[in-house]
Amino acid sequence: MVYIYCTLMPVARVFCPRTNGIIAGCQLVSFVACIARANNRPSQQEDPKLDYLPHPARVGFLATAECERSDQLDARIETRLQQSQGTSRKEQSVVRSWMAAEERAGVTEYEMNQLSERAISFQSLADDVLNADEGSVFDVSALVSKLPLNDISQFNLADLVLPGGETIYIHFGRQESLVVDGAHDLYLEGAYVTQIDHGGGEDEKSSFRAILVYSDHNFDAEVFDRPLGHTLKRNTDYVRFDIFHTDDVGKGFSSLAQNGDRRESQVMAAGIQTYRSAYDLLVRSMIYLGTPDRDLEAGFFAGAPATMKRKALKGDPDALYYLLSDGFPLVQFVGRNIKPIAKLDQPDWGSQTFGFGR
């Protein structure tokens, strides 16, 4: 297997000849780092507490995982055929089909094509988030317990303006109310939120598309050792909400029932209350992020090398690139330094009010 690193700037890229895939390399987990983690070898990290990668870092690495697993599959098939010399072509074909099905992990060939298309869409979203001019990954895990409970189902978000780029990623962390399957540590991990503007000037209004994604806690350790179908499904399944500038928050939740095209088919892996809780948390977080006095603290997830963190937080572009390529994007930690919030208000252009309710 050969990886060709192109010198396209500002984003380095990897070409996988197996899949004809171009892999954006700047924001991805580095190939060597992921291999080292998979083999449980100690890395150069000074505080190796992070045993998972945030969704934007994982999806960027899916094409590399697909290339690696494809090569492994070919090698396994070749070994099996050599062990069964003398079998007919039909029997060899059966062996190939059986082993390919095993790699799909219960997913049909047609569904695998869908998953691959979804992966490409997610890679585009991750590029938008990780290559934005402003830090666009927001960790709201510290904010969750401080959000108020006032009812905001009738709020309109047309005047809400989010920090960061056009698309941001809101990371929930592991919240018990968002657990889908505790036995497999599957939960709704976070959401990509894209702001869509309508009109201009004082009349400009905003709609939002939110895509909730699932966790993959053991991605680092297992990505090269488990069937590709499992990896693709866990990292490309999602549910989507559209909150239009003409609708209120309550109506935005009803958009969950609408499926997209085959690249965007939503996957309902839990009961409706889990998605209601996730939507509620997401919109509350969005409204808080839109307030002028929001509490943000720039940093990195645990496990990033301390020396590089210090340099990156001082604006060193090489340190930022190094951390990003190792799976540590710059993160805006939200609400660490505040007390519980009394009330969220409906976003109102030109004022300090913004809000959503549970």
JSON list of N, CA and C in Angstrom, two decimals, residues 52-60 62 118-119 121-123 125-126 129 137-138 167-175 177-181 185-194 209-217 231-241 256 263-270 274-275 277-279 281-282:
[
{"chain": "A", "resi": 52, "resn": "TYR", "atom": "N", "xyz": [-10.27, 8.40, 22.59]},
{"chain": "A", "resi": 52, "resn": "TYR", "atom": "CA", "xyz": [-11.14, 8.47, 21.42]},
{"chain": "A", "resi": 52, "resn": "TYR", "atom": "C", "xyz": [-10.81, 9.74, 20.67]},
{"chain": "A", "resi": 53, "resn": "LEU", "atom": "N", "xyz": [-11.27, 9.81, 19.45]},
{"chain": "A", "resi": 53, "resn": "LEU", "atom": "CA", "xyz": [-11.08, 11.01, 18.63]},
{"chain": "A", "resi": 53, "resn": "LEU", "atom": "C", "xyz": [-12.43, 11.65, 18.36]},
{"chain": "A", "resi": 54, "resn": "PRO", "atom": "N", "xyz": [-12.50, 12.98, 18.36]},
{"chain": "A", "resi": 54, "resn": "PRO", "atom": "CA", "xyz": [-13.77, 13.63, 18.04]},
{"chain": "A", "resi": 54, "resn": "PRO", "atom": "C", "xyz": [-14.18, 13.32, 16.60]},
{"chain": "A", "resi": 55, "resn": "HIS", "atom": "N", "xyz": [-15.46, 13.35, 16.34]},
{"chain": "A", "resi": 55, "resn": "HIS", "atom": "CA", "xyz": [-16.00, 12.93, 15.06]},
{"chain": "A", "resi": 55, "resn": "HIS", "atom": "C", "xyz": [-15.31, 13.58, 13.85]},
{"chain": "A", "resi": 56, "resn": "PRO", "atom": "N", "xyz": [-15.07, 14.89, 13.84]},
{"chain": "A", "resi": 56, "resn": "PRO", "atom": "CA", "xyz": [-14.42, 15.47, 12.65]},
{"chain": "A", "resi": 56, "resn": "PRO", "atom": "C", "xyz": [-13.05, 14.87, 12.35]},
{"chain": "A", "resi": 57, "resn": "ALA", "atom": "N", "xyz": [-12.30, 14.50, 13.38]},
{"chain": "A", "resi": 57, "resn": "ALA", "atom": "CA", "xyz": [-10.99, 13.87, 13.16]},
{"chain": "A", "resi": 57, "resn": "ALA", "atom": "C", "xyz": [-11.16, 12.45, 12.63]},
{"chain": "A", "resi": 58, "resn": "ARG", "atom": "N", "xyz": [-12.15, 11.73, 13.14]},
{"chain": "A", "resi": 58, "resn": "ARG", "atom": "CA", "xyz": [-12.34, 10.33, 12.72]},
{"chain": "A", "resi": 58, "resn": "ARG", "atom": "C", "xyz": [-12.75, 10.23, 11.26]},
{"chain": "A", "resi": 59, "resn": "VAL", "atom": "N", "xyz": [-13.74, 11.01, 10.85]},
{"chain": "A", "resi": 59, "resn": "VAL", "atom": "CA", "xyz": [-14.27, 10.83, 9.49]},
{"chain": "A", "resi": 59, "resn": "VAL", "atom": "C", "xyz": [-13.24, 11.16, 8.43]},
{"chain": "A", "resi": 60, "resn": "GLY", "atom": "N", "xyz": [-12.33, 12.08, 8.76]},
{"chain": "A", "resi": 60, "resn": "GLY", "atom": "CA", "xyz": [-11.28, 12.39, 7.81]},
{"chain": "A", "resi": 60, "resn": "GLY", "atom": "C", "xyz": [-10.35, 11.22, 7.56]},
{"chain": "A", "resi": 62, "resn": "LEU", "atom": "N", "xyz": [-11.40, 8.00, 7.43]},
{"chain": "A", "resi": 62, "resn": "LEU", "atom": "CA", "xyz": [-12.13, 6.83, 6.95]},
{"chain": "A", "resi": 62, "resn": "LEU", "atom": "C", "xyz": [-11.60, 6.30, 5.63]},
{"chain": "A", "resi": 118, "resn": "ARG", "atom": "N", "xyz": [-21.78, 8.62, 2.08]},
{"chain": "A", "resi": 118, "resn": "ARG", "atom": "CA", "xyz": [-21.97, 9.42, 3.28]},
{"chain": "A", "resi": 118, "resn": "ARG", "atom": "C", "xyz": [-20.64, 9.87, 3.86]},
{"chain": "A", "resi": 119, "resn": "ALA", "atom": "N", "xyz": [-19.66, 8.96, 3.84]},
{"chain": "A", "resi": 119, "resn": "ALA", "atom": "CA", "xyz": [-18.34, 9.29, 4.39]},
{"chain": "A", "resi": 119, "resn": "ALA", "atom": "C", "xyz": [-17.74, 10.49, 3.66]},
{"chain": "A", "resi": 121, "resn": "SER", "atom": "N", "xyz": [-19.41, 12.90, 2.22]},
{"chain": "A", "resi": 121, "resn": "SER", "atom": "CA", "xyz": [-20.13, 14.09, 2.65]},
{"chain": "A", "resi": 121, "resn": "SER", "atom": "C", "xyz": [-19.63, 14.56, 4.01]},
{"chain": "A", "resi": 122, "resn": "PHE", "atom": "N", "xyz": [-19.38, 13.61, 4.92]},
{"chain": "A", "resi": 122, "resn": "PHE", "atom": "CA", "xyz": [-18.89, 13.98, 6.25]},
{"chain": "A", "resi": 122, "resn": "PHE", "atom": "C", "xyz": [-17.47, 14.54, 6.19]},
{"chain": "A", "resi": 123, "resn": "GLN", "atom": "N", "xyz": [-16.66, 14.01, 5.28]},
{"chain": "A", "resi": 123, "resn": "GLN", "atom": "CA", "xyz": [-15.31, 14.54, 5.13]},
{"chain": "A", "resi": 123, "resn": "GLN", "atom": "C", "xyz": [-15.35, 16.00, 4.71]},
{"chain": "A", "resi": 125, "resn": "LEU", "atom": "N", "xyz": [-17.80, 18.12, 5.47]},
{"chain": "A", "resi": 125, "resn": "LEU", "atom": "CA", "xyz": [-18.20, 18.87, 6.65]},
{"chain": "A", "resi": 125, "resn": "LEU", "atom": "C", "xyz": [-17.03, 19.06, 7.61]},
{"chain": "A", "resi": 126, "resn": "ALA", "atom": "N", "xyz": [-16.28, 17.97, 7.81]},
{"chain": "A", "resi": 126, "resn": "ALA", "atom": "CA", "xyz": [-15.13, 18.04, 8.72]},
{"chain": "A", "resi": 126, "resn": "ALA", "atom": "C", "xyz": [-14.10, 19.04, 8.21]},
{"chain": "A", "resi": 129, "resn": "VAL", "atom": "N", "xyz": [-15.20, 22.50, 9.11]},
{"chain": "A", "resi": 129, "resn": "VAL", "atom": "CA", "xyz": [-15.04, 22.78, 10.55]},
{"chain": "A", "resi": 129, "resn": "VAL", "atom": "C", "xyz": [-13.58, 23.00, 10.91]},
{"chain": "A", "resi": 137, "resn": "VAL", "atom": "N", "xyz": [-14.77, 24.06, 16.71]},
{"chain": "A", "resi": 137, "resn": "VAL", "atom": "CA", "xyz": [-15.17, 22.90, 17.50]},
{"chain": "A", "resi": 137, "resn": "VAL", "atom": "C", "xyz": [-15.49, 23.41, 18.90]},
{"chain": "A", "resi": 138, "resn": "PHE", "atom": "N", "xyz": [-16.72, 23.22, 19.35]},
{"chain": "A", "resi": 138, "resn": "PHE", "atom": "CA", "xyz": [-17.17, 23.73, 20.63]},
{"chain": "A", "resi": 138, "resn": "PHE", "atom": "C", "xyz": [-17.56, 22.57, 21.54]},
{"chain": "A", "resi": 167, "resn": "THR", "atom": "N", "xyz": [-19.90, 26.35, 9.20]},
{"chain": "A", "resi": 167, "resn": "THR", "atom": "CA", "xyz": [-20.28, 25.09, 9.83]},
{"chain": "A", "resi": 167, "resn": "THR", "atom": "C", "xyz": [-19.42, 24.90, 11.07]},
{"chain": "A", "resi": 168, "resn": "ILE", "atom": "N", "xyz": [-20.06, 24.58, 12.19]},
{"chain": "A", "resi": 168, "resn": "ILE", "atom": "CA", "xyz": [-19.33, 24.33, 13.42]},
{"chain": "A", "resi": 168, "resn": "ILE", "atom": "C", "xyz": [-19.67, 22.92, 13.91]},
{"chain": "A", "resi": 169, "resn": "TYR", "atom": "N", "xyz": [-18.85, 22.41, 14.83]},
{"chain": "A", "resi": 169, "resn": "TYR", "atom": "CA", "xyz": [-19.14, 21.11, 15.45]},
{"chain": "A", "resi": 169, "resn": "TYR", "atom": "C", "xyz": [-19.33, 21.34, 16.94]},
{"chain": "A", "resi": 170, "resn": "ILE", "atom": "N", "xyz": [-20.48, 20.92, 17.47]},
{"chain": "A", "resi": 170, "resn": "ILE", "atom": "CA", "xyz": [-20.78, 21.04, 18.90]},
{"chain": "A", "resi": 170, "resn": "ILE", "atom": "C", "xyz": [-20.64, 19.66, 19.52]},
{"chain": "A", "resi": 171, "resn": "HIS", "atom": "N", "xyz": [-19.69, 19.53, 20.42]},
{"chain": "A", "resi": 171, "resn": "HIS", "atom": "CA", "xyz": [-19.36, 18.25, 21.05]},
{"chain": "A", "resi": 171, "resn": "HIS", "atom": "C", "xyz": [-20.05, 18.16, 22.41]},
{"chain": "A", "resi": 172, "resn": "PHE", "atom": "N", "xyz": [-20.93, 17.16, 22.58]},
{"chain": "A", "resi": 172, "resn": "PHE", "atom": "CA", "xyz": [-21.67, 17.01, 23.82]},
{"chain": "A", "resi": 172, "resn": "PHE", "atom": "C", "xyz": [-20.87, 16.32, 24.92]},
{"chain": "A", "resi": 173, "resn": "GLY", "atom": "N", "xyz": [-19.93, 15.47, 24.52]},
{"chain": "A", "resi": 173, "resn": "GLY", "atom": "CA", "xyz": [-19.35, 14.55, 25.49]},
{"chain": "A", "resi": 173, "resn": "GLY", "atom": "C", "xyz": [-20.34, 13.42, 25.72]},
{"chain": "A", "resi": 174, "resn": "ARG", "atom": "N", "xyz": [-20.04, 12.58, 26.68]},
{"chain": "A", "resi": 174, "resn": "ARG", "atom": "CA", "xyz": [-20.93, 11.44, 26.96]},
{"chain": "A", "resi": 174, "resn": "ARG", "atom": "C", "xyz": [-21.99, 11.86, 27.98]},
{"chain": "A", "resi": 175, "resn": "GLN", "atom": "N", "xyz": [-23.21, 12.03, 27.53]},
{"chain": "A", "resi": 175, "resn": "GLN", "atom": "CA", "xyz": [-24.34, 12.40, 28.38]},
{"chain": "A", "resi": 175, "resn": "GLN", "atom": "C", "xyz": [-25.27, 11.19, 28.51]},
{"chain": "A", "resi": 177, "resn": "SER", "atom": "N", "xyz": [-28.34, 10.90, 29.06]},
{"chain": "A", "resi": 177, "resn": "SER", "atom": "CA", "xyz": [-29.62, 11.02, 28.36]},
{"chain": "A", "resi": 177, "resn": "SER", "atom": "C", "xyz": [-29.50, 10.77, 26.87]},
{"chain": "A", "resi": 178, "resn": "LEU", "atom": "N", "xyz": [-28.26, 10.73, 26.36]},
{"chain": "A", "resi": 178, "resn": "LEU", "atom": "CA", "xyz": [-28.04, 10.56, 24.92]},
{"chain": "A", "resi": 178, "resn": "LEU", "atom": "C", "xyz": [-27.45, 9.19, 24.58]},
{"chain": "A", "resi": 179, "resn": "VAL", "atom": "N", "xyz": [-27.41, 8.29, 25.57]},
{"chain": "A", "resi": 179, "resn": "VAL", "atom": "CA", "xyz": [-26.88, 6.95, 25.33]},
{"chain": "A", "resi": 179, "resn": "VAL", "atom": "C", "xyz": [-27.90, 6.13, 24.54]},
{"chain": "A", "resi": 180, "resn": "VAL", "atom": "N", "xyz": [-27.43, 5.53, 23.46]},
{"chain": "A", "resi": 180, "resn": "VAL", "atom": "CA", "xyz": [-28.27, 4.71, 22.59]},
{"chain": "A", "resi": 180, "resn": "VAL", "atom": "C", "xyz": [-28.13, 3.23, 22.95]},
{"chain": "A", "resi": 181, "resn": "ASP", "atom": "N", "xyz": [-26.90, 2.79, 23.17]},
{"chain": "A", "resi": 181, "resn": "ASP", "atom": "CA", "xyz": [-26.60, 1.40, 23.49]},
{"chain": "A", "resi": 181, "resn": "ASP", "atom": "C", "xyz": [-25.43, 1.37, 24.47]},
{"chain": "A", "resi": 185, "resn": "ASP", "atom": "N", "xyz": [-21.28, 1.20, 24.23]},
{"chain": "A", "resi": 185, "resn": "ASP", "atom": "CA", "xyz": [-20.87, 2.58, 24.45]},
{"chain": "A", "resi": 185, "resn": "ASP", "atom": "C", "xyz": [-21.21, 3.47, 23.25]},
{"chain": "A", "resi": 186, "resn": "LEU", "atom": "N", "xyz": [-22.43, 3.30, 22.75]},
{"chain": "A", "resi": 186, "resn": "LEU", "atom": "CA", "xyz": [-22.90, 4.09, 21.62]},
{"chain": "A", "resi": 186, "resn": "LEU", "atom": "C", "xyz": [-23.82, 5.20, 22.13]},
{"chain": "A", "resi": 187, "resn": "TYR", "atom": "N", "xyz": [-23.47, 6.42, 21.78]},
{"chain": "A", "resi": 187, "resn": "TYR", "atom": "CA", "xyz": [-24.28, 7.56, 22.21]},
{"chain": "A", "resi": 187, "resn": "TYR", "atom": "C", "xyz": [-24.19, 8.66, 21.17]},
{"chain": "A", "resi": 188, "resn": "LEU", "atom": "N", "xyz": [-25.09, 9.62, 21.25]},
{"chain": "A", "resi": 188, "resn": "LEU", "atom": "CA", "xyz": [-25.04, 10.77, 20.37]},
{"chain": "A", "resi": 188, "resn": "LEU", "atom": "C", "xyz": [-23.94, 11.69, 20.89]},
{"chain": "A", "resi": 189, "resn": "GLU", "atom": "N", "xyz": [-22.88, 11.80, 20.12]},
{"chain": "A", "resi": 189, "resn": "GLU", "atom": "CA", "xyz": [-21.65, 12.46, 20.57]},
{"chain": "A", "resi": 189, "resn": "GLU", "atom": "C", "xyz": [-21.68, 13.98, 20.35]},
{"chain": "A", "resi": 190, "resn": "GLY", "atom": "N", "xyz": [-22.30, 14.41, 19.27]},
{"chain": "A", "resi": 190, "resn": "GLY", "atom": "CA", "xyz": [-22.29, 15.83, 18.95]},
{"chain": "A", "resi": 190, "resn": "GLY", "atom": "C", "xyz": [-23.05, 16.12, 17.68]},
{"chain": "A", "resi": 191, "resn": "ALA", "atom": "N", "xyz": [-22.87, 17.32, 17.15]},
{"chain": "A", "resi": 191, "resn": "ALA", "atom": "CA", "xyz": [-23.63, 17.71, 15.96]},
{"chain": "A", "resi": 191, "resn": "ALA", "atom": "C", "xyz": [-22.85, 18.73, 15.14]},
{"chain": "A", "resi": 192, "resn": "TYR", "atom": "N", "xyz": [-22.94, 18.56, 13.83]},
{"chain": "A", "resi": 192, "resn": "TYR", "atom": "CA", "xyz": [-22.47, 19.58, 12.89]},
{"chain": "A", "resi": 192, "resn": "TYR", "atom": "C", "xyz": [-23.64, 20.55, 12.67]},
{"chain": "A", "resi": 193, "resn": "VAL", "atom": "N", "xyz": [-23.36, 21.83, 12.79]},
{"chain": "A", "resi": 193, "resn": "VAL", "atom": "CA", "xyz": [-24.41, 22.84, 12.60]},
{"chain": "A", "resi": 193, "resn": "VAL", "atom": "C", "xyz": [-23.96, 23.81, 11.52]},
{"chain": "A", "resi": 194, "resn": "THR", "atom": "N", "xyz": [-24.74, 23.89, 10.47]},
{"chain": "A", "resi": 194, "resn": "THR", "atom": "CA", "xyz": [-24.45, 24.81, 9.36]},
{"chain": "A", "resi": 194, "resn": "THR", "atom": "C", "xyz": [-25.44, 25.95, 9.38]},
{"chain": "A", "resi": 209, "resn": "ARG", "atom": "N", "xyz": [-29.05, 23.89, 9.67]},
{"chain": "A", "resi": 209, "resn": "ARG", "atom": "CA", "xyz": [-29.13, 22.44, 9.47]},
{"chain": "A", "resi": 209, "resn": "ARG", "atom": "C", "xyz": [-28.22, 21.79, 10.49]},
{"chain": "A", "resi": 210, "resn": "ALA", "atom": "N", "xyz": [-28.78, 20.91, 11.30]},
{"chain": "A", "resi": 210, "resn": "ALA", "atom": "CA", "xyz": [-28.02, 20.22, 12.35]},
{"chain": "A", "resi": 210, "resn": "ALA", "atom": "C", "xyz": [-27.98, 18.73, 12.06]},
{"chain": "A", "resi": 211, "resn": "ILE", "atom": "N", "xyz": [-26.79, 18.15, 12.08]},
{"chain": "A", "resi": 211, "resn": "ILE", "atom": "CA", "xyz": [-26.61, 16.72, 11.83]},
{"chain": "A", "resi": 211, "resn": "ILE", "atom": "C", "xyz": [-25.99, 16.09, 13.06]},
{"chain": "A", "resi": 212, "resn": "LEU", "atom": "N", "xyz": [-26.78, 15.29, 13.76]},
{"chain": "A", "resi": 212, "resn": "LEU", "atom": "CA", "xyz": [-26.32, 14.62, 14.97]},
{"chain": "A", "resi": 212, "resn": "LEU", "atom": "C", "xyz": [-25.61, 13.33, 14.61]},
{"chain": "A", "resi": 213, "resn": "VAL", "atom": "N", "xyz": [-24.46, 13.10, 15.24]},
{"chain": "A", "resi": 213, "resn": "VAL", "atom": "CA", "xyz": [-23.64, 11.92, 14.92]},
{"chain": "A", "resi": 213, "resn": "VAL", "atom": "C", "xyz": [-23.37, 11.11, 16.18]},
{"chain": "A", "resi": 214, "resn": "TYR", "atom": "N", "xyz": [-22.93, 9.88, 15.95]},
{"chain": "A", "resi": 214, "resn": "TYR", "atom": "CA", "xyz": [-22.75, 8.92, 17.03]},
{"chain": "A", "resi": 214, "resn": "TYR", "atom": "C", "xyz": [-21.28, 8.77, 17.43]},
{"chain": "A", "resi": 215, "resn": "SER", "atom": "N", "xyz": [-21.07, 8.19, 18.58]},
{"chain": "A", "resi": 215, "resn": "SER", "atom": "CA", "xyz": [-19.72, 7.98, 19.11]},
{"chain": "A", "resi": 215, "resn": "SER", "atom": "C", "xyz": [-19.07, 6.74, 18.50]},
{"chain": "A", "resi": 216, "resn": "ASP", "atom": "N", "xyz": [-17.75, 6.69, 18.61]},
{"chain": "A", "resi": 216, "resn": "ASP", "atom": "CA", "xyz": [-16.97, 5.50, 18.26]},
{"chain": "A", "resi": 216, "resn": "ASP", "atom": "C", "xyz": [-15.76, 5.50, 19.19]},
{"chain": "A", "resi": 217, "resn": "HIS", "atom": "N", "xyz": [-15.99, 5.10, 20.41]},
{"chain": "A", "resi": 217, "resn": "HIS", "atom": "CA", "xyz": [-15.02, 5.28, 21.48]},
{"chain": "A", "resi": 217, "resn": "HIS", "atom": "C", "xyz": [-13.70, 4.54, 21.22]},
{"chain": "A", "resi": 231, "resn": "THR", "atom": "N", "xyz": [-17.05, 0.05, 10.95]},
{"chain": "A", "resi": 231, "resn": "THR", "atom": "CA", "xyz": [-16.47, 1.38, 11.09]},
{"chain": "A", "resi": 231, "resn": "THR", "atom": "C", "xyz": [-17.26, 2.43, 10.33]},
{"chain": "A", "resi": 232, "resn": "LEU", "atom": "N", "xyz": [-17.60, 2.12, 9.07]},
{"chain": "A", "resi": 232, "resn": "LEU", "atom": "CA", "xyz": [-18.33, 3.10, 8.26]},
{"chain": "A", "resi": 232, "resn": "LEU", "atom": "C", "xyz": [-19.71, 3.38, 8.85]},
{"chain": "A", "resi": 233, "resn": "LYS", "atom": "N", "xyz": [-20.39, 2.32, 9.28]},
{"chain": "A", "resi": 233, "resn": "LYS", "atom": "CA", "xyz": [-21.74, 2.52, 9.79]},
{"chain": "A", "resi": 233, "resn": "LYS", "atom": "C", "xyz": [-21.72, 3.36, 11.07]},
{"chain": "A", "resi": 234, "resn": "ARG", "atom": "N", "xyz": [-20.81, 3.04, 11.96]},
{"chain": "A", "resi": 234, "resn": "ARG", "atom": "CA", "xyz": [-20.78, 3.75, 13.24]},
{"chain": "A", "resi": 234, "resn": "ARG", "atom": "C", "xyz": [-20.41, 5.22, 13.05]},
{"chain": "A", "resi": 235, "resn": "ASN", "atom": "N", "xyz": [-19.63, 5.53, 12.03]},
{"chain": "A", "resi": 235, "resn": "ASN", "atom": "CA", "xyz": [-19.14, 6.90, 11.85]},
{"chain": "A", "resi": 235, "resn": "ASN", "atom": "C", "xyz": [-19.90, 7.70, 10.80]},
{"chain": "A", "resi": 236, "resn": "THR", "atom": "N", "xyz": [-20.85, 7.06, 10.11]},
{"chain": "A", "resi": 236, "resn": "THR", "atom": "CA", "xyz": [-21.62, 7.83, 9.12]},
{"chain": "A", "resi": 236, "resn": "THR", "atom": "C", "xyz": [-23.12, 7.77, 9.36]},
{"chain": "A", "resi": 237, "resn": "ASP", "atom": "N", "xyz": [-23.59, 6.97, 10.32]},
{"chain": "A", "resi": 237, "resn": "ASP", "atom": "CA", "xyz": [-25.00, 7.02, 10.71]},
{"chain": "A", "resi": 237, "resn": "ASP", "atom": "C", "xyz": [-25.27, 8.38, 11.36]},
{"chain": "A", "resi": 238, "resn": "TYR", "atom": "N", "xyz": [-26.45, 8.89, 11.17]},
{"chain": "A", "resi": 238, "resn": "TYR", "atom": "CA", "xyz": [-26.76, 10.21, 11.72]},
{"chain": "A", "resi": 238, "resn": "TYR", "atom": "C", "xyz": [-28.26, 10.47, 11.66]},
{"chain": "A", "resi": 239, "resn": "VAL", "atom": "N", "xyz": [-28.68, 11.53, 12.32]},
{"chain": "A", "resi": 239, "resn": "VAL", "atom": "CA", "xyz": [-30.03, 12.07, 12.16]},
{"chain": "A", "resi": 239, "resn": "VAL", "atom": "C", "xyz": [-29.90, 13.57, 11.89]},
{"chain": "A", "resi": 240, "resn": "ARG", "atom": "N", "xyz": [-30.86, 14.13, 11.19]},
{"chain": "A", "resi": 240, "resn": "ARG", "atom": "CA", "xyz": [-30.76, 15.51, 10.75]},
{"chain": "A", "resi": 240, "resn": "ARG", "atom": "C", "xyz": [-31.99, 16.31, 11.18]},
{"chain": "A", "resi": 241, "resn": "PHE", "atom": "N", "xyz": [-31.74, 17.57, 11.52]},
{"chain": "A", "resi": 241, "resn": "PHE", "atom": "CA", "xyz": [-32.81, 18.52, 11.80]},
{"chain": "A", "resi": 241, "resn": "PHE", "atom": "C", "xyz": [-32.60, 19.77, 10.96]},
{"chain": "A", "resi": 256, "resn": "LEU", "atom": "N", "xyz": [-37.22, 15.90, 11.89]},
{"chain": "A", "resi": 256, "resn": "LEU", "atom": "CA", "xyz": [-36.57, 14.61, 12.09]},
{"chain": "A", "resi": 256, "resn": "LEU", "atom": "C", "xyz": [-37.23, 13.51, 11.27]},
{"chain": "A", "resi": 263, "resn": "ARG", "atom": "N", "xyz": [-27.58, 9.46, 0.18]},
{"chain": "A", "resi": 263, "resn": "ARG", "atom": "CA", "xyz": [-26.33, 9.79, 0.87]},
{"chain": "A", "resi": 263, "resn": "ARG", "atom": "C", "xyz": [-26.60, 10.28, 2.28]},
{"chain": "A", "resi": 264, "resn": "GLU", "atom": "N", "xyz": [-27.89, 10.60, 2.55]},
{"chain": "A", "resi": 264, "resn": "GLU", "atom": "CA", "xyz": [-28.21, 11.25, 3.81]},
{"chain": "A", "resi": 264, "resn": "GLU", "atom": "C", "xyz": [-29.26, 10.49, 4.62]},
{"chain": "A", "resi": 265, "resn": "SER", "atom": "N", "xyz": [-29.55, 9.24, 4.29]},
{"chain": "A", "resi": 265, "resn": "SER", "atom": "CA", "xyz": [-30.60, 8.52, 4.98]},
{"chain": "A", "resi": 265, "resn": "SER", "atom": "C", "xyz": [-30.34, 8.50, 6.48]},
{"chain": "A", "resi": 266, "resn": "GLN", "atom": "N", "xyz": [-31.31, 8.98, 7.23]},
{"chain": "A", "resi": 266, "resn": "GLN", "atom": "CA", "xyz": [-31.15, 9.06, 8.67]},
{"chain": "A", "resi": 266, "resn": "GLN", "atom": "C", "xyz": [-31.29, 7.68, 9.30]},
{"chain": "A", "resi": 267, "resn": "VAL", "atom": "N", "xyz": [-30.61, 7.48, 10.41]},
{"chain": "A", "resi": 267, "resn": "VAL", "atom": "CA", "xyz": [-30.63, 6.20, 11.09]},
{"chain": "A", "resi": 267, "resn": "VAL", "atom": "C", "xyz": [-31.15, 6.41, 12.50]},
{"chain": "A", "resi": 268, "resn": "MET", "atom": "N", "xyz": [-32.36, 5.92, 12.77]},
{"chain": "A", "resi": 268, "resn": "MET", "atom": "CA", "xyz": [-32.97, 6.03, 14.09]},
{"chain": "A", "resi": 268, "resn": "MET", "atom": "C", "xyz": [-32.57, 4.81, 14.90]},
{"chain": "A", "resi": 269, "resn": "ALA", "atom": "N", "xyz": [-31.56, 4.97, 15.74]},
{"chain": "A", "resi": 269, "resn": "ALA", "atom": "CA", "xyz": [-31.02, 3.84, 16.50]},
{"chain": "A", "resi": 269, "resn": "ALA", "atom": "C", "xyz": [-31.56, 3.79, 17.92]},
{"chain": "A", "resi": 270, "resn": "ALA", "atom": "N", "xyz": [-32.38, 4.76, 18.31]},
{"chain": "A", "resi": 270, "resn": "ALA", "atom": "CA", "xyz": [-32.89, 4.82, 19.67]},
{"chain": "A", "resi": 270, "resn": "ALA", "atom": "C", "xyz": [-34.33, 5.33, 19.65]},
{"chain": "A", "resi": 274, "resn": "THR", "atom": "N", "xyz": [-34.70, 10.03, 23.15]},
{"chain": "A", "resi": 274, "resn": "THR", "atom": "CA", "xyz": [-33.26, 10.26, 23.09]},
{"chain": "A", "resi": 274, "resn": "THR", "atom": "C", "xyz": [-32.94, 11.39, 22.11]},
{"chain": "A", "resi": 275, "resn": "TYR", "atom": "N", "xyz": [-33.61, 11.37, 20.96]},
{"chain": "A", "resi": 275, "resn": "TYR", "atom": "CA", "xyz": [-33.38, 12.42, 19.97]},
{"chain": "A", "resi": 275, "resn": "TYR", "atom": "C", "xyz": [-33.99, 13.74, 20.40]},
{"chain": "A", "resi": 277, "resn": "SER", "atom": "N", "xyz": [-34.09, 14.72, 23.51]},
{"chain": "A", "resi": 277, "resn": "SER", "atom": "CA", "xyz": [-33.12, 15.25, 24.48]},
{"chain": "A", "resi": 277, "resn": "SER", "atom": "C", "xyz": [-31.91, 15.84, 23.77]},
{"chain": "A", "resi": 278, "resn": "ALA", "atom": "N", "xyz": [-31.45, 15.16, 22.72]},
{"chain": "A", "resi": 278, "resn": "ALA", "atom": "CA", "xyz": [-30.28, 15.65, 21.98]},
{"chain": "A", "resi": 278, "resn": "ALA", "atom": "C", "xyz": [-30.61, 16.97, 21.27]},
{"chain": "A", "resi": 279, "resn": "TYR", "atom": "N", "xyz": [-31.77, 17.04, 20.67]},
{"chain": "A", "resi": 279, "resn": "TYR", "atom": "CA", "xyz": [-32.19, 18.26, 19.99]},
{"chain": "A", "resi": 279, "resn": "TYR", "atom": "C", "xyz": [-32.31, 19.41, 20.98]},
{"chain": "A", "resi": 281, "resn": "LEU", "atom": "N", "xyz": [-30.78, 19.74, 23.91]},
{"chain": "A", "resi": 281, "resn": "LEU", "atom": "CA", "xyz": [-29.44, 20.15, 24.34]},
{"chain": "A", "resi": 281, "resn": "LEU", "atom": "C", "xyz": [-28.74, 20.94, 23.25]},
{"chain": "A", "resi": 282, "resn": "LEU", "atom": "N", "xyz": [-28.87, 20.50, 22.02]},
{"chain": "A", "resi": 282, "resn": "LEU", "atom": "CA", "xyz": [-28.21, 21.17, 20.91]},
{"chain": "A", "resi": 282, "resn": "LEU", "atom": "C", "xyz": [-28.70, 22.61, 20.76]}
]
